[in-house]
Short mmCIF file of N, CA, C and O in Angstrom, two decimals:
data_model
loop_
_atom_site.label_atom_id
_atom_site.label_comp_id
_atom_site.label_asym_id
_atom_site.label_seq_id
_atom_site.Cartn_x
_atom_site.Cartn_y
_atom_site.Cartn_z
N UNK A 1 12.39 15.28 26.70
CA UNK A 1 13.40 14.81 25.78
C UNK A 1 13.73 13.35 26.10
O UNK A 1 13.92 12.97 27.24
N UNK A 2 13.80 12.54 25.04
CA UNK A 2 14.11 11.14 25.22
C UNK A 2 15.60 10.98 25.48
O UNK A 2 16.42 11.74 24.99
N UNK A 3 15.94 9.96 26.26
CA UNK A 3 17.33 9.75 26.62
C UNK A 3 17.71 8.31 26.32
O UNK A 3 16.94 7.40 26.61
N UNK A 4 18.89 8.11 25.72
CA UNK A 4 19.37 6.76 25.47
C UNK A 4 20.14 6.27 26.69
O UNK A 4 21.00 6.96 27.22
N UNK A 5 19.85 5.07 27.12
CA UNK A 5 20.53 4.46 28.24
C UNK A 5 21.60 3.52 27.71
O UNK A 5 21.51 3.05 26.57
N UNK A 6 22.63 3.20 28.51
CA UNK A 6 23.74 2.36 28.02
C UNK A 6 23.30 1.07 27.35
O UNK A 6 23.87 0.69 26.33
N UNK A 7 22.31 0.37 27.87
CA UNK A 7 21.85 -0.88 27.26
C UNK A 7 21.26 -0.65 25.87
O UNK A 7 21.32 -1.53 25.02
N UNK A 8 20.70 0.52 25.65
CA UNK A 8 20.09 0.80 24.36
C UNK A 8 21.15 0.98 23.28
O UNK A 8 20.90 0.70 22.11
N UNK A 9 22.35 1.42 23.66
CA UNK A 9 23.41 1.63 22.67
C UNK A 9 23.78 0.34 21.96
O UNK A 9 24.02 0.32 20.76
N UNK A 10 23.85 -0.77 22.70
CA UNK A 10 24.21 -2.06 22.10
C UNK A 10 23.19 -2.46 21.05
O UNK A 10 23.53 -2.82 19.93
N UNK A 11 21.91 -2.40 21.40
CA UNK A 11 20.86 -2.74 20.44
C UNK A 11 20.85 -1.81 19.25
O UNK A 11 20.69 -2.23 18.11
N UNK A 12 21.04 -0.53 19.50
CA UNK A 12 21.06 0.44 18.43
C UNK A 12 22.23 0.20 17.49
O UNK A 12 22.10 0.29 16.27
N UNK A 13 23.39 -0.14 18.03
CA UNK A 13 24.57 -0.43 17.19
C UNK A 13 24.32 -1.65 16.32
O UNK A 13 24.65 -1.64 15.12
N UNK A 14 23.73 -2.71 16.88
CA UNK A 14 23.43 -3.90 16.08
C UNK A 14 22.41 -3.59 15.00
O UNK A 14 22.55 -4.02 13.86
N UNK A 15 21.39 -2.85 15.34
CA UNK A 15 20.35 -2.50 14.38
C UNK A 15 20.92 -1.62 13.27
O UNK A 15 20.65 -1.84 12.09
N UNK A 16 21.71 -0.64 13.64
CA UNK A 16 22.30 0.25 12.63
C UNK A 16 23.18 -0.53 11.68
O UNK A 16 23.16 -0.31 10.47
N UNK A 17 23.95 -1.47 12.21
CA UNK A 17 24.77 -2.33 11.35
C UNK A 17 23.93 -3.13 10.39
O UNK A 17 24.28 -3.28 9.20
N UNK A 18 22.80 -3.65 10.85
CA UNK A 18 21.92 -4.42 9.96
C UNK A 18 21.37 -3.52 8.86
O UNK A 18 21.34 -3.90 7.70
N UNK A 19 20.93 -2.31 9.23
CA UNK A 19 20.37 -1.40 8.22
C UNK A 19 21.40 -1.08 7.15
O UNK A 19 21.10 -1.03 5.97
N UNK A 20 22.64 -0.85 7.58
CA UNK A 20 23.69 -0.51 6.63
C UNK A 20 23.96 -1.68 5.69
O UNK A 20 24.17 -1.50 4.50
N UNK A 21 23.95 -2.90 6.24
CA UNK A 21 24.19 -4.09 5.42
C UNK A 21 23.04 -4.32 4.44
O UNK A 21 23.24 -4.86 3.35
N UNK A 22 21.84 -3.92 4.81
CA UNK A 22 20.66 -4.13 3.97
C UNK A 22 20.32 -2.92 3.10
O UNK A 22 19.27 -2.88 2.48
N UNK A 23 21.18 -1.93 3.08
CA UNK A 23 20.90 -0.70 2.35
C UNK A 23 20.53 -0.92 0.90
O UNK A 23 19.59 -0.31 0.38
N UNK A 24 21.23 -1.84 0.20
CA UNK A 24 20.92 -2.09 -1.20
C UNK A 24 19.52 -2.69 -1.36
O UNK A 24 18.81 -2.35 -2.30
N UNK A 25 19.13 -3.56 -0.43
CA UNK A 25 17.79 -4.15 -0.48
C UNK A 25 16.72 -3.09 -0.32
O UNK A 25 15.74 -3.06 -1.07
N UNK A 26 16.91 -2.18 0.63
CA UNK A 26 15.94 -1.12 0.85
C UNK A 26 15.89 -0.16 -0.34
O UNK A 26 14.82 0.28 -0.73
N UNK A 27 17.04 0.14 -0.92
CA UNK A 27 17.06 1.01 -2.10
C UNK A 27 16.36 0.36 -3.28
O UNK A 27 15.65 1.03 -4.03
N UNK A 28 16.53 -0.95 -3.45
CA UNK A 28 15.90 -1.65 -4.57
C UNK A 28 14.40 -1.86 -4.34
O UNK A 28 13.63 -1.92 -5.29
N UNK A 29 13.99 -1.96 -3.07
CA UNK A 29 12.59 -2.22 -2.71
C UNK A 29 12.16 -1.25 -1.61
O UNK A 29 11.89 -1.68 -0.48
N UNK A 30 12.05 0.04 -1.88
CA UNK A 30 11.80 1.01 -0.82
C UNK A 30 10.44 0.87 -0.15
O UNK A 30 10.24 1.40 0.94
N UNK A 31 9.53 0.15 -0.75
CA UNK A 31 8.20 0.00 -0.14
C UNK A 31 8.03 -1.37 0.51
O UNK A 31 6.93 -1.84 0.71
N UNK A 32 9.15 -1.97 0.89
CA UNK A 32 9.12 -3.28 1.53
C UNK A 32 8.53 -3.22 2.94
O UNK A 32 7.93 -4.17 3.42
N UNK A 33 8.67 -2.09 3.60
CA UNK A 33 8.15 -1.94 4.96
C UNK A 33 6.65 -1.73 5.00
O UNK A 33 6.02 -1.35 4.01
N UNK A 34 6.09 -1.97 6.15
CA UNK A 34 4.64 -1.78 6.37
C UNK A 34 4.31 -0.29 6.41
O UNK A 34 4.98 0.48 7.10
N UNK A 35 3.28 0.10 5.68
CA UNK A 35 2.87 1.51 5.67
C UNK A 35 2.15 1.86 6.97
O UNK A 35 1.35 1.09 7.49
N UNK A 36 2.44 3.05 7.50
CA UNK A 36 1.79 3.54 8.71
C UNK A 36 0.79 4.60 8.28
O UNK A 36 1.16 5.72 7.92
N UNK A 37 -0.48 4.26 8.31
CA UNK A 37 -1.54 5.13 7.77
C UNK A 37 -1.73 6.43 8.54
O UNK A 37 -2.20 7.41 7.98
N UNK A 38 -1.36 6.47 9.80
CA UNK A 38 -1.61 7.67 10.61
C UNK A 38 -0.83 8.89 10.11
O UNK A 38 -1.12 10.01 10.52
N UNK A 39 0.15 8.69 9.23
CA UNK A 39 0.94 9.81 8.73
C UNK A 39 0.52 10.28 7.34
O UNK A 39 1.21 11.10 6.73
N UNK A 40 -0.56 9.75 6.80
CA UNK A 40 -1.03 10.16 5.48
C UNK A 40 -1.27 11.66 5.46
O UNK A 40 -1.68 12.23 6.47
N UNK A 41 -0.96 12.33 4.39
CA UNK A 41 -0.67 11.83 3.05
C UNK A 41 0.78 11.43 2.83
O UNK A 41 1.14 10.97 1.75
N UNK A 42 1.65 11.58 3.83
CA UNK A 42 3.04 11.16 3.68
C UNK A 42 3.10 9.63 3.66
O UNK A 42 2.29 8.95 4.28
N UNK A 43 4.07 9.10 2.95
CA UNK A 43 4.24 7.65 2.87
C UNK A 43 5.30 7.20 3.87
O UNK A 43 6.43 6.92 3.53
N UNK A 44 4.89 7.13 5.13
CA UNK A 44 5.80 6.69 6.20
C UNK A 44 5.63 5.18 6.35
O UNK A 44 4.52 4.67 6.40
N UNK A 45 6.76 4.49 6.43
CA UNK A 45 6.75 3.03 6.54
C UNK A 45 7.62 2.61 7.72
O UNK A 45 8.42 3.37 8.21
N UNK A 46 7.46 1.34 8.14
CA UNK A 46 8.27 0.81 9.23
C UNK A 46 8.76 -0.58 8.88
O UNK A 46 8.08 -1.36 8.20
N UNK A 47 9.96 -0.87 9.37
CA UNK A 47 10.55 -2.20 9.26
C UNK A 47 10.97 -2.60 10.66
O UNK A 47 11.54 -1.79 11.39
N UNK A 48 10.70 -3.85 11.02
CA UNK A 48 11.09 -4.38 12.32
C UNK A 48 12.28 -5.31 12.15
O UNK A 48 12.31 -6.13 11.23
N UNK A 49 13.27 -5.17 13.03
CA UNK A 49 14.41 -6.08 13.09
C UNK A 49 14.52 -6.50 14.54
O UNK A 49 14.91 -5.71 15.39
N UNK A 50 14.11 -7.72 14.80
CA UNK A 50 14.04 -8.17 16.19
C UNK A 50 13.03 -7.31 16.92
O UNK A 50 11.88 -7.20 16.50
N UNK A 51 13.46 -6.65 17.98
CA UNK A 51 12.57 -5.77 18.73
C UNK A 51 12.72 -4.31 18.31
O UNK A 51 12.03 -3.44 18.83
N UNK A 52 13.64 -4.05 17.40
CA UNK A 52 13.91 -2.68 16.97
C UNK A 52 13.09 -2.32 15.73
O UNK A 52 12.74 -3.18 14.94
N UNK A 53 12.81 -1.05 15.59
CA UNK A 53 11.97 -0.57 14.49
C UNK A 53 12.61 0.65 13.84
O UNK A 53 13.15 1.51 14.53
N UNK A 54 12.56 0.69 12.53
CA UNK A 54 12.99 1.88 11.80
C UNK A 54 11.79 2.43 11.06
O UNK A 54 11.08 1.69 10.38
N UNK A 55 11.54 3.72 11.21
CA UNK A 55 10.50 4.40 10.45
C UNK A 55 11.18 5.25 9.40
O UNK A 55 12.15 5.95 9.69
N UNK A 56 10.68 5.17 8.17
CA UNK A 56 11.32 5.88 7.08
C UNK A 56 10.28 6.35 6.08
O UNK A 56 9.13 5.88 6.08
N UNK A 57 10.70 7.28 5.23
CA UNK A 57 9.81 7.81 4.20
C UNK A 57 10.54 7.75 2.85
O UNK A 57 11.51 8.47 2.63
N UNK A 58 10.08 6.86 1.95
CA UNK A 58 10.71 6.80 0.64
C UNK A 58 10.14 7.87 -0.29
O UNK A 58 8.94 8.16 -0.25
N UNK A 59 11.00 8.47 -1.09
CA UNK A 59 10.57 9.38 -2.15
C UNK A 59 11.13 8.82 -3.46
O UNK A 59 11.75 7.75 -3.46
N UNK A 60 10.97 9.53 -4.54
CA UNK A 60 11.48 9.02 -5.81
C UNK A 60 13.00 8.92 -5.84
O UNK A 60 13.55 8.06 -6.52
N UNK A 61 13.69 9.78 -5.11
CA UNK A 61 15.15 9.81 -5.18
C UNK A 61 15.86 9.55 -3.86
O UNK A 61 17.06 9.34 -3.84
N UNK A 62 15.12 9.56 -2.73
CA UNK A 62 15.76 9.50 -1.42
C UNK A 62 14.91 8.68 -0.46
O UNK A 62 13.70 8.64 -0.57
N UNK A 63 15.58 8.03 0.48
CA UNK A 63 14.89 7.38 1.59
C UNK A 63 15.30 8.13 2.86
O UNK A 63 16.47 8.16 3.23
N UNK A 64 14.33 8.76 3.50
CA UNK A 64 14.57 9.53 4.71
C UNK A 64 14.32 8.64 5.92
O UNK A 64 13.22 8.11 6.09
N UNK A 65 15.34 8.45 6.76
CA UNK A 65 15.17 7.72 8.01
C UNK A 65 14.61 8.71 9.02
O UNK A 65 15.23 9.72 9.32
N UNK A 66 13.42 8.41 9.52
CA UNK A 66 12.74 9.33 10.43
C UNK A 66 13.01 9.00 11.89
O UNK A 66 13.12 9.91 12.72
N UNK A 67 13.10 7.71 12.18
CA UNK A 67 13.28 7.34 13.59
C UNK A 67 13.76 5.89 13.70
O UNK A 67 13.28 5.03 12.99
N UNK A 68 14.70 5.67 14.62
CA UNK A 68 15.10 4.31 15.01
C UNK A 68 14.62 4.11 16.44
O UNK A 68 14.97 4.91 17.31
N UNK A 69 13.82 3.10 16.65
CA UNK A 69 13.27 2.83 17.98
C UNK A 69 13.81 1.51 18.51
O UNK A 69 13.83 0.51 17.80
N UNK A 70 14.25 1.53 19.75
CA UNK A 70 14.70 0.32 20.42
C UNK A 70 14.06 0.29 21.80
O UNK A 70 13.96 1.34 22.43
N UNK A 71 13.57 -0.88 22.23
CA UNK A 71 12.90 -0.92 23.53
C UNK A 71 13.83 -0.68 24.70
O UNK A 71 14.98 -0.78 24.64
#
């Protein structure tokens, strides 16, 4: 099981704030992120913000956040 360490919380909080602020952009352009081919046939994409990464899957009506990664 992965564990978050105290230093990771700060980066995660900043990244989460950015995602929330950019929510309208992602909703308007759900395929803006780079596609990750290893998950085909699912359309999993990633966006990088600094050193942090969000993996998500857009559908016609919903954007599913699959994972937030911080180093």
